[in-house]
Tab-separated table of C-alpha atoms in Angstrom:
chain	number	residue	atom	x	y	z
A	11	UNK	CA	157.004	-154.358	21.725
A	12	UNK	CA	156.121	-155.838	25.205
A	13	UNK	CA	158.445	-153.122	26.539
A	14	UNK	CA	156.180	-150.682	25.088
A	15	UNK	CA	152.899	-151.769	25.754
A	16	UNK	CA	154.018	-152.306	29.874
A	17	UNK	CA	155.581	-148.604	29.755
A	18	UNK	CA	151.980	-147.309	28.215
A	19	UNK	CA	150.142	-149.342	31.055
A	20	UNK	CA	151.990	-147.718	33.779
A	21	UNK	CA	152.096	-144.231	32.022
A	22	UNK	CA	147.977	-145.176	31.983
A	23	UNK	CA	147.747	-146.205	35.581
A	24	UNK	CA	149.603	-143.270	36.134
A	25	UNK	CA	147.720	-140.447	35.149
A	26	UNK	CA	144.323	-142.589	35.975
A	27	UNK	CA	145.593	-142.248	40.003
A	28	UNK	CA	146.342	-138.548	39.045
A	29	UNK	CA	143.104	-138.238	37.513
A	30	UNK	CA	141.156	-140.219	40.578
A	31	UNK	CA	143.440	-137.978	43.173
A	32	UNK	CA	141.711	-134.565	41.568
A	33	UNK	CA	138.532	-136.131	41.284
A	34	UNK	CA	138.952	-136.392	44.789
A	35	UNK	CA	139.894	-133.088	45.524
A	36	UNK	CA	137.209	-131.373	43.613
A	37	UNK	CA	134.424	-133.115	45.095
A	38	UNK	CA	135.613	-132.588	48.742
A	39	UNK	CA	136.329	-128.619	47.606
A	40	UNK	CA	132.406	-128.701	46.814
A	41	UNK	CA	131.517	-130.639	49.641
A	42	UNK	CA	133.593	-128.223	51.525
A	43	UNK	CA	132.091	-125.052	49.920
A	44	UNK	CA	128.907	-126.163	50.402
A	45	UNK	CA	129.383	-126.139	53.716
A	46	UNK	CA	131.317	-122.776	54.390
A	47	UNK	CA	128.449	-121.235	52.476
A	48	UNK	CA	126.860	-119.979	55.982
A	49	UNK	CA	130.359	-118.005	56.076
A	50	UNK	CA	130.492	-116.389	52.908
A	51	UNK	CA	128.135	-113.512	54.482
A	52	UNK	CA	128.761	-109.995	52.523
A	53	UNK	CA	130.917	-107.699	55.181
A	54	UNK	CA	129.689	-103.999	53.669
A	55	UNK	CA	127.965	-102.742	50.416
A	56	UNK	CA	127.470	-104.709	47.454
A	57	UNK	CA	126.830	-101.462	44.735
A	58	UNK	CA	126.415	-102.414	41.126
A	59	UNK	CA	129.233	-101.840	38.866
A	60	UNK	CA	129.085	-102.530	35.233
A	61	UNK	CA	126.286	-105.321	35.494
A	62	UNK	CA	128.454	-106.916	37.806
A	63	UNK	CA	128.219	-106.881	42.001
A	64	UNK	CA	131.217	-105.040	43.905
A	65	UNK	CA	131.736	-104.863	47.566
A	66	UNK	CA	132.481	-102.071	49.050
A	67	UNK	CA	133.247	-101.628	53.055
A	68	UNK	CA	132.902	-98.734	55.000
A	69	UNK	CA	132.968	-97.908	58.749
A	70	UNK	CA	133.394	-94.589	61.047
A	71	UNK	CA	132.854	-90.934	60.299
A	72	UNK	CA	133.984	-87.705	59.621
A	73	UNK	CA	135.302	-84.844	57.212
A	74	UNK	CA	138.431	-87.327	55.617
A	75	UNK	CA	137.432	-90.114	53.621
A	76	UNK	CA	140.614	-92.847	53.471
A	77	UNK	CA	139.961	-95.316	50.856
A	78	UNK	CA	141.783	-98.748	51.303
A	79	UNK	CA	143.002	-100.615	47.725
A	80	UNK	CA	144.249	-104.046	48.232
A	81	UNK	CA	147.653	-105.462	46.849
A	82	UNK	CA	147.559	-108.181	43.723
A	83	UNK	CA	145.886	-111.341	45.021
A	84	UNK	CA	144.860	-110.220	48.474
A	85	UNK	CA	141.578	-112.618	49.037
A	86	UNK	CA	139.790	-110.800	51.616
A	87	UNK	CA	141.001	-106.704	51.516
A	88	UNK	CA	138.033	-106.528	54.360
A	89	UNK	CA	139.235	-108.687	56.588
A	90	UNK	CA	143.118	-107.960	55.477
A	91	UNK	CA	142.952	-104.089	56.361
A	92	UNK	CA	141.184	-104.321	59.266
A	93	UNK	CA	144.137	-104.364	62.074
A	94	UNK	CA	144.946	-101.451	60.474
A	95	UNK	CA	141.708	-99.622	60.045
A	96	UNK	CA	139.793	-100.475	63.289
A	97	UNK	CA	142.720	-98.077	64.733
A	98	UNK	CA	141.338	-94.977	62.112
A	99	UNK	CA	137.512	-95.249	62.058
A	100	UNK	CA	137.030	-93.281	64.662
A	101	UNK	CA	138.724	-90.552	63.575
A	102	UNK	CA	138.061	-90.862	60.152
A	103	UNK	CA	135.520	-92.090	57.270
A	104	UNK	CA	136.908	-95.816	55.537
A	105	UNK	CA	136.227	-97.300	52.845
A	106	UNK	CA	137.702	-100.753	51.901
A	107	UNK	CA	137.065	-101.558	47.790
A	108	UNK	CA	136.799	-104.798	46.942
A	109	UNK	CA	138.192	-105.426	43.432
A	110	UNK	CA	136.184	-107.570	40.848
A	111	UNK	CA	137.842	-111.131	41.971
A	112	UNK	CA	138.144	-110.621	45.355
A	113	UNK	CA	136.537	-110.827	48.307
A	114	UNK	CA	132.903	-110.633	48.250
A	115	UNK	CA	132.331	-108.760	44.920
A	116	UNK	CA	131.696	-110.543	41.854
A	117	UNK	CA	134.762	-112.680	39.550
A	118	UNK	CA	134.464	-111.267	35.913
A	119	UNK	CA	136.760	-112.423	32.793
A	120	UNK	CA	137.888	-109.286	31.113
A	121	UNK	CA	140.584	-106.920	30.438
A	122	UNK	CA	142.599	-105.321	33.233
A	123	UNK	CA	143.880	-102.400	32.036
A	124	UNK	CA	144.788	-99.672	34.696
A	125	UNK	CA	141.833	-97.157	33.595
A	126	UNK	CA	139.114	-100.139	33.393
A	127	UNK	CA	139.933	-101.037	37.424
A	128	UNK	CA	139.927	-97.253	38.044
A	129	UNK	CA	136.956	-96.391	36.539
A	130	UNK	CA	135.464	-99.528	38.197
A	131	UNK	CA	136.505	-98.217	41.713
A	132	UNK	CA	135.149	-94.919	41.256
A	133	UNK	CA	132.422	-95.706	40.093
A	134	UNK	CA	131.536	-97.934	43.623
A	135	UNK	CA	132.375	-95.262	45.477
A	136	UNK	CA	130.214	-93.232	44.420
A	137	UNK	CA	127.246	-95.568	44.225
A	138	UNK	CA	128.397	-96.077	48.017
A	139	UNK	CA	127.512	-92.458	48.267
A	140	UNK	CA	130.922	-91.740	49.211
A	141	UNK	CA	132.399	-88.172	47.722
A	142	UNK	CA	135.944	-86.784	46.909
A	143	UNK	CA	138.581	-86.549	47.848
A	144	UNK	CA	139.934	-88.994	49.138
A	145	UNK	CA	142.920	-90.154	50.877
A	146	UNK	CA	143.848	-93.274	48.946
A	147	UNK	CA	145.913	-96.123	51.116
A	148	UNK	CA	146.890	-98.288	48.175
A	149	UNK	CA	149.047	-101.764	49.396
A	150	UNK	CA	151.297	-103.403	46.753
A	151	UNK	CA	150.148	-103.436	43.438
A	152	UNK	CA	146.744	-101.011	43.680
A	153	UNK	CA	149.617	-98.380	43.818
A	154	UNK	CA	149.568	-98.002	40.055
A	155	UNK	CA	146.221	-97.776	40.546
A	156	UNK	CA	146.491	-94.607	43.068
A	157	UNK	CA	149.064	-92.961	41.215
A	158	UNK	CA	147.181	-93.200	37.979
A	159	UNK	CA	144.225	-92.109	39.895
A	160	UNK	CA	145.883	-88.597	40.941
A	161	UNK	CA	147.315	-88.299	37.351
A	162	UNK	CA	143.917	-88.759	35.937
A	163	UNK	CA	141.942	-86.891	38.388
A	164	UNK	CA	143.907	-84.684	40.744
A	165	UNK	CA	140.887	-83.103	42.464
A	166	UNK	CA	140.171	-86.134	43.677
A	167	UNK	CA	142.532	-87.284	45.485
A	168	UNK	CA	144.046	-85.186	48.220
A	169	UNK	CA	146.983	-87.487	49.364
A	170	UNK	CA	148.393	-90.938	48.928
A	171	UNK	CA	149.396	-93.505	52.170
A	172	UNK	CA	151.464	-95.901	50.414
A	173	UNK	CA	151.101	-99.226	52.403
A	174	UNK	CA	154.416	-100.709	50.544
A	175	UNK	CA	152.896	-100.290	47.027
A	176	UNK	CA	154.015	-100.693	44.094
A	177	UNK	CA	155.682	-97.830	41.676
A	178	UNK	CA	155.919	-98.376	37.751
A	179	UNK	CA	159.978	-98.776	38.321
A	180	UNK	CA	159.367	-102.227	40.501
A	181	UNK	CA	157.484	-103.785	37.059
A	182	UNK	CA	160.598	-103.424	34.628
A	183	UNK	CA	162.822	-106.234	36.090
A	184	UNK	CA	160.138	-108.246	37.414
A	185	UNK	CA	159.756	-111.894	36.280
A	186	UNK	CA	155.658	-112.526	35.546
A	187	UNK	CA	154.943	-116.269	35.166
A	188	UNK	CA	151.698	-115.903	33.778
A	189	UNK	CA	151.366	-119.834	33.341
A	190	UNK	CA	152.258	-120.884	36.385
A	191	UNK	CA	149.487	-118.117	37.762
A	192	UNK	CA	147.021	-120.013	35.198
A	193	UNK	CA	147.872	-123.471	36.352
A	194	UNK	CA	147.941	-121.981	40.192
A	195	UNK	CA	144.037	-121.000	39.175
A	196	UNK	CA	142.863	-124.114	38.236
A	197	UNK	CA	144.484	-126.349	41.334
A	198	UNK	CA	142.499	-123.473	43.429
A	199	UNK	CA	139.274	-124.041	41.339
A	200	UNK	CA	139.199	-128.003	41.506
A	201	UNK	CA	140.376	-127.596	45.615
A	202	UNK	CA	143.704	-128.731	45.542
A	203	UNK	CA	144.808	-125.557	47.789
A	204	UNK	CA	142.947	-127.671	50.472
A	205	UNK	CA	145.311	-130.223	51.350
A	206	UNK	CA	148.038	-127.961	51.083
A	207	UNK	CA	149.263	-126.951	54.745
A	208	UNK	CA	148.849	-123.880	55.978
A	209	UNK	CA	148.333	-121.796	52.924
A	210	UNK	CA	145.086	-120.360	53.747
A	211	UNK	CA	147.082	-118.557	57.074
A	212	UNK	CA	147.603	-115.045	55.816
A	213	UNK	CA	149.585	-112.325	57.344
A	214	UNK	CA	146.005	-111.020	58.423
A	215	UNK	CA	145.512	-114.347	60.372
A	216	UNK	CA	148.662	-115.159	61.476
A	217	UNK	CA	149.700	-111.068	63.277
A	218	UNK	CA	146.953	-109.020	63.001
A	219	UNK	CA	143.882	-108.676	65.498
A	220	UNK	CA	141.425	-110.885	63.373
A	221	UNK	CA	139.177	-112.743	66.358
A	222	UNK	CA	138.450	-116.249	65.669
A	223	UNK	CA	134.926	-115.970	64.146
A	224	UNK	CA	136.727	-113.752	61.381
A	225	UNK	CA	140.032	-115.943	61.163
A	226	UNK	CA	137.808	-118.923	59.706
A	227	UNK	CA	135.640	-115.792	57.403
A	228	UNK	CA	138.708	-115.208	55.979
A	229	UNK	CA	139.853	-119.286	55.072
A	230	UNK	CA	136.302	-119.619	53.778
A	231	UNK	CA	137.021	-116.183	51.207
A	232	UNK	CA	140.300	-118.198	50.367
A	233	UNK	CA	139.307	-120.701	48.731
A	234	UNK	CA	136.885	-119.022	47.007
A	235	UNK	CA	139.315	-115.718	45.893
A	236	UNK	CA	142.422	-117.290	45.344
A	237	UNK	CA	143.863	-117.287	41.723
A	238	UNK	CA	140.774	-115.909	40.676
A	239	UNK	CA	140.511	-115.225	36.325
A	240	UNK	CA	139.984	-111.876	37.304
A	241	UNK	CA	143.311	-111.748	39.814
A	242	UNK	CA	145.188	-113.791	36.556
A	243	UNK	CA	144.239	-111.079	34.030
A	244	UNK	CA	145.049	-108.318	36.037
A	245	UNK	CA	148.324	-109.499	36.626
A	246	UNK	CA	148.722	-110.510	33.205
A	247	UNK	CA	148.068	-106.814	32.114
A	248	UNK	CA	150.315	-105.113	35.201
A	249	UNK	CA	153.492	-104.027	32.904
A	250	UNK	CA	151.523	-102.557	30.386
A	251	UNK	CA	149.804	-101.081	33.371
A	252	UNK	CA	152.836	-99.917	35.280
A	253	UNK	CA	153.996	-97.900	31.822
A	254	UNK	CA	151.106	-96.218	31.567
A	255	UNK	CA	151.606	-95.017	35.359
A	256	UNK	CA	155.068	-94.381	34.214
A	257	UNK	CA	153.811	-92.411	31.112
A	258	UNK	CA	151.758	-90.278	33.178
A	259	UNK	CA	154.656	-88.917	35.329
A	260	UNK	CA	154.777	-88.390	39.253
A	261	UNK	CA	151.819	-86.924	40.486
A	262	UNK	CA	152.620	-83.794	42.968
A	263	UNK	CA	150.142	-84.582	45.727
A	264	UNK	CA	151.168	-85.362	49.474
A	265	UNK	CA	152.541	-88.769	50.068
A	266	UNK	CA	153.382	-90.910	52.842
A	267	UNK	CA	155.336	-94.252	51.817
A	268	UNK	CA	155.523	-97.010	54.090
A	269	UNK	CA	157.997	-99.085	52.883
A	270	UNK	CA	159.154	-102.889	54.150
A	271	UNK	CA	161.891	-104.832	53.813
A	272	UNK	CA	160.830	-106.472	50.966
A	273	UNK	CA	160.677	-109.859	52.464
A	274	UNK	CA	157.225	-112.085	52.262
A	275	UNK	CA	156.908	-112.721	48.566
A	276	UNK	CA	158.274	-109.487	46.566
A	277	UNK	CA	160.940	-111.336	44.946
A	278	UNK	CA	163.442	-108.095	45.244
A	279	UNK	CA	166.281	-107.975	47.734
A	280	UNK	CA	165.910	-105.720	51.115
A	281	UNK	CA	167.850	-103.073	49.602
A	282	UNK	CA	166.612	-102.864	46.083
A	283	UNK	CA	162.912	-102.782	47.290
A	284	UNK	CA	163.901	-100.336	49.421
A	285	UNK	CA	165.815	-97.960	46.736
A	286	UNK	CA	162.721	-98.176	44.187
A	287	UNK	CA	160.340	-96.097	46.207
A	288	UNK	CA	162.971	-94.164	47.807
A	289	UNK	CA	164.194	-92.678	44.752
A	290	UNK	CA	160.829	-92.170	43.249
A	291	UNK	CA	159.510	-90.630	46.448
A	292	UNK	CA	162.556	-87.983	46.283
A	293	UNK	CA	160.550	-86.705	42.952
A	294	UNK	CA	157.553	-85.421	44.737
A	295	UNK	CA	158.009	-82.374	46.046
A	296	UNK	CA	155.432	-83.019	49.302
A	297	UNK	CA	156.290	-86.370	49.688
A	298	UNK	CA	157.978	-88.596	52.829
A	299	UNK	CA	158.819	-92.219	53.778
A	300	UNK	CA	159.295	-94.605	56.510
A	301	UNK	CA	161.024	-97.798	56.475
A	302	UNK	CA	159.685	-100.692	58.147
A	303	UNK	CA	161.296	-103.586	59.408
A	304	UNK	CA	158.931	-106.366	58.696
A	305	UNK	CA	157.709	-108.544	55.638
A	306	UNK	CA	155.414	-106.932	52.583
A	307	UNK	CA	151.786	-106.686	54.566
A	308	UNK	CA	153.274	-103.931	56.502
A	309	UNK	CA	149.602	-103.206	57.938
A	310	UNK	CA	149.397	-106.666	59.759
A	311	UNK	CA	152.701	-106.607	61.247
A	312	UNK	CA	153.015	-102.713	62.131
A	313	UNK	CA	148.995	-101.284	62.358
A	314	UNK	CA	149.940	-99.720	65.300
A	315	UNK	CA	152.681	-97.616	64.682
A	316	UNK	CA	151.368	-96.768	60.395
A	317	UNK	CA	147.806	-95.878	62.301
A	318	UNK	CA	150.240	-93.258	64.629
A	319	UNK	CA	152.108	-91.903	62.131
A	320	UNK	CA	148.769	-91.562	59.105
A	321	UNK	CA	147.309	-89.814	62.009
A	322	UNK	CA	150.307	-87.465	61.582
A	323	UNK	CA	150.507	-87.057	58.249
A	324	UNK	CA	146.900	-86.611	57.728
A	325	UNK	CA	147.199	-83.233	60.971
A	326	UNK	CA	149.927	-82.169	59.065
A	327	UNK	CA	147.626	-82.199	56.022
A	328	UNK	CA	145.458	-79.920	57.337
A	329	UNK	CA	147.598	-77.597	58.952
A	330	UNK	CA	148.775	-76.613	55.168
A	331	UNK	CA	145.409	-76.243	54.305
């Protein structure tokens, strides 16, 4: 009996320093918000969508409109594209969406389903006053969202710029820890992502052309956007979503594939992420690809050369027309 009661009081003193520890964390997370609130400025639009705020970006001018679409989980698609984009506005119109749960647009709890986030995209597009087509540069997983968006609505979209994103065939084998994700959310919510070391240093921070000012924009966004309910659900609803894509066969518009190695968080191996696009890529009948050799956020680590070669794609585009 002793035995037991001394194992319950250290179980109990246990979890009370594991208790006191969080405690900690969440009230220097607040403190901490509180005071990164002069940085949590809106960059762009915020149109209303749904009853709910979205943020939408846009910058240059001109006849083509390319619409950037963010990969699963990407805090700050503003601030994430721009290496990229800052090499096309002047040539062209952009427009960076900002999901629901990320960035500066609002963090809902509902369904994800692949026509919901559609519908929600188009519909901030147009309340930015910004018409079809569109050239959509999807990254990662918004390229379910592209495709589906050219199945759905073909006049709309006049070409796809895959930025290594995601086809319905990458979603079959993949291993989706939903848990984990939840339990990822709430450490982010309660600020325990702050005394982890160096996780706030994205790809967009770390080898794109961010300046300083917008370097510590973008920490303040991630700990706001990271492992957002929104982010969770979608995720949570992406193999469903994927089939649907799949359903819906291979749309026959123009496409340009940029395609990594696979390294920086896919999970896949250099040469299976590599055959998955390749293969489905050899289905459309306009389509192309280039391989890249650098990590998953190809448009931080190669801007310059995927800005060269859109440019192009896009001549080429209208050349045929």
């Amino acid at each position: 009996m002793k035995i037991l009661k001394k194992l319950a009081k250290i179980i109990l003193a246990f979890v009370a320093v594991i208790a006191s520890a969080l405690l900690i964390c969440f009230v220097n997370h607040r403190i901490k918000l509180a005071n990164e609130d002069k940085l949590f400025n809106t960059i762009g639009t915020p149109v209303t969508v749904d009853g709910h705020t979205m943020n939408v970006y846009t910058e240059g001018s001109g006849d083509v409109t390319l619409v950037f679409m963010s990969g699963g989980g990407t805090c700050s698609p503003v601030l994430d594209f721009k290496s990229l984009y800052s090499l096309l506005s002047d040539k062209y119109r952009i427009a960076v969406v900002e999901k629901f749960g990320y960035g500066f647009s609002d963090v809902v709890n509902t369904d994800r389903d692949i026509d919901s986030i559609l519908e929600d995209t188009r519909t901030a597009l147009s309340a930015a006053e910004l018409k079809a087509p569109y050239i959509l540069c999807p990254h990662s997983m918004s390229g379910l969202e592209a495709l589906r968006w050219a199945q759905k609505y073909p006049d709309e979209v006049s070409a796809i710029v895959g930025l290594d994103m995601a086809v319905p065939q990458y979603y079959e084998s993949m291993d989706i820890n939903i848990p984990l994700m939840r339990l990822a959310s709430f450490a982010a919510q309660i600020g325990v992502t702050r005394i982890i070391p160096g996780i706030s240093e994205s790809d967009a921070i770390l080898y794109g052309t961010l300046t300083d000012e917008e370097k510590e924009v973008y920490r303040a966004i991630f700990y706001r956007r990271t492992a957002t309910v929104t982010m969770v659900n979608e995720t949570a609803a992406v193999k469903e979503n994927a089939k649907t894509v799949e359903a819906g066969g291979v749309p026959q518009i123009p496409m340009l594939l940029f395609i990594s190695d696979g390294s920086g968080g896919t999970g896949f191996d250099k040469e299976t992420w590599r055959s998955i696009p390749k293969d489905y890529i050899a289905q459309v009948t306009c389509g192309t690809y280039i391989e890249l050799d650098c990590p998953h956020y190809v448009h931080d680590h190669e801007y310059e050369k995927i800005s060269e070669e859109t440019i192009k794609f896009i001549s080429g585009l209208e050349e045929l027309q």
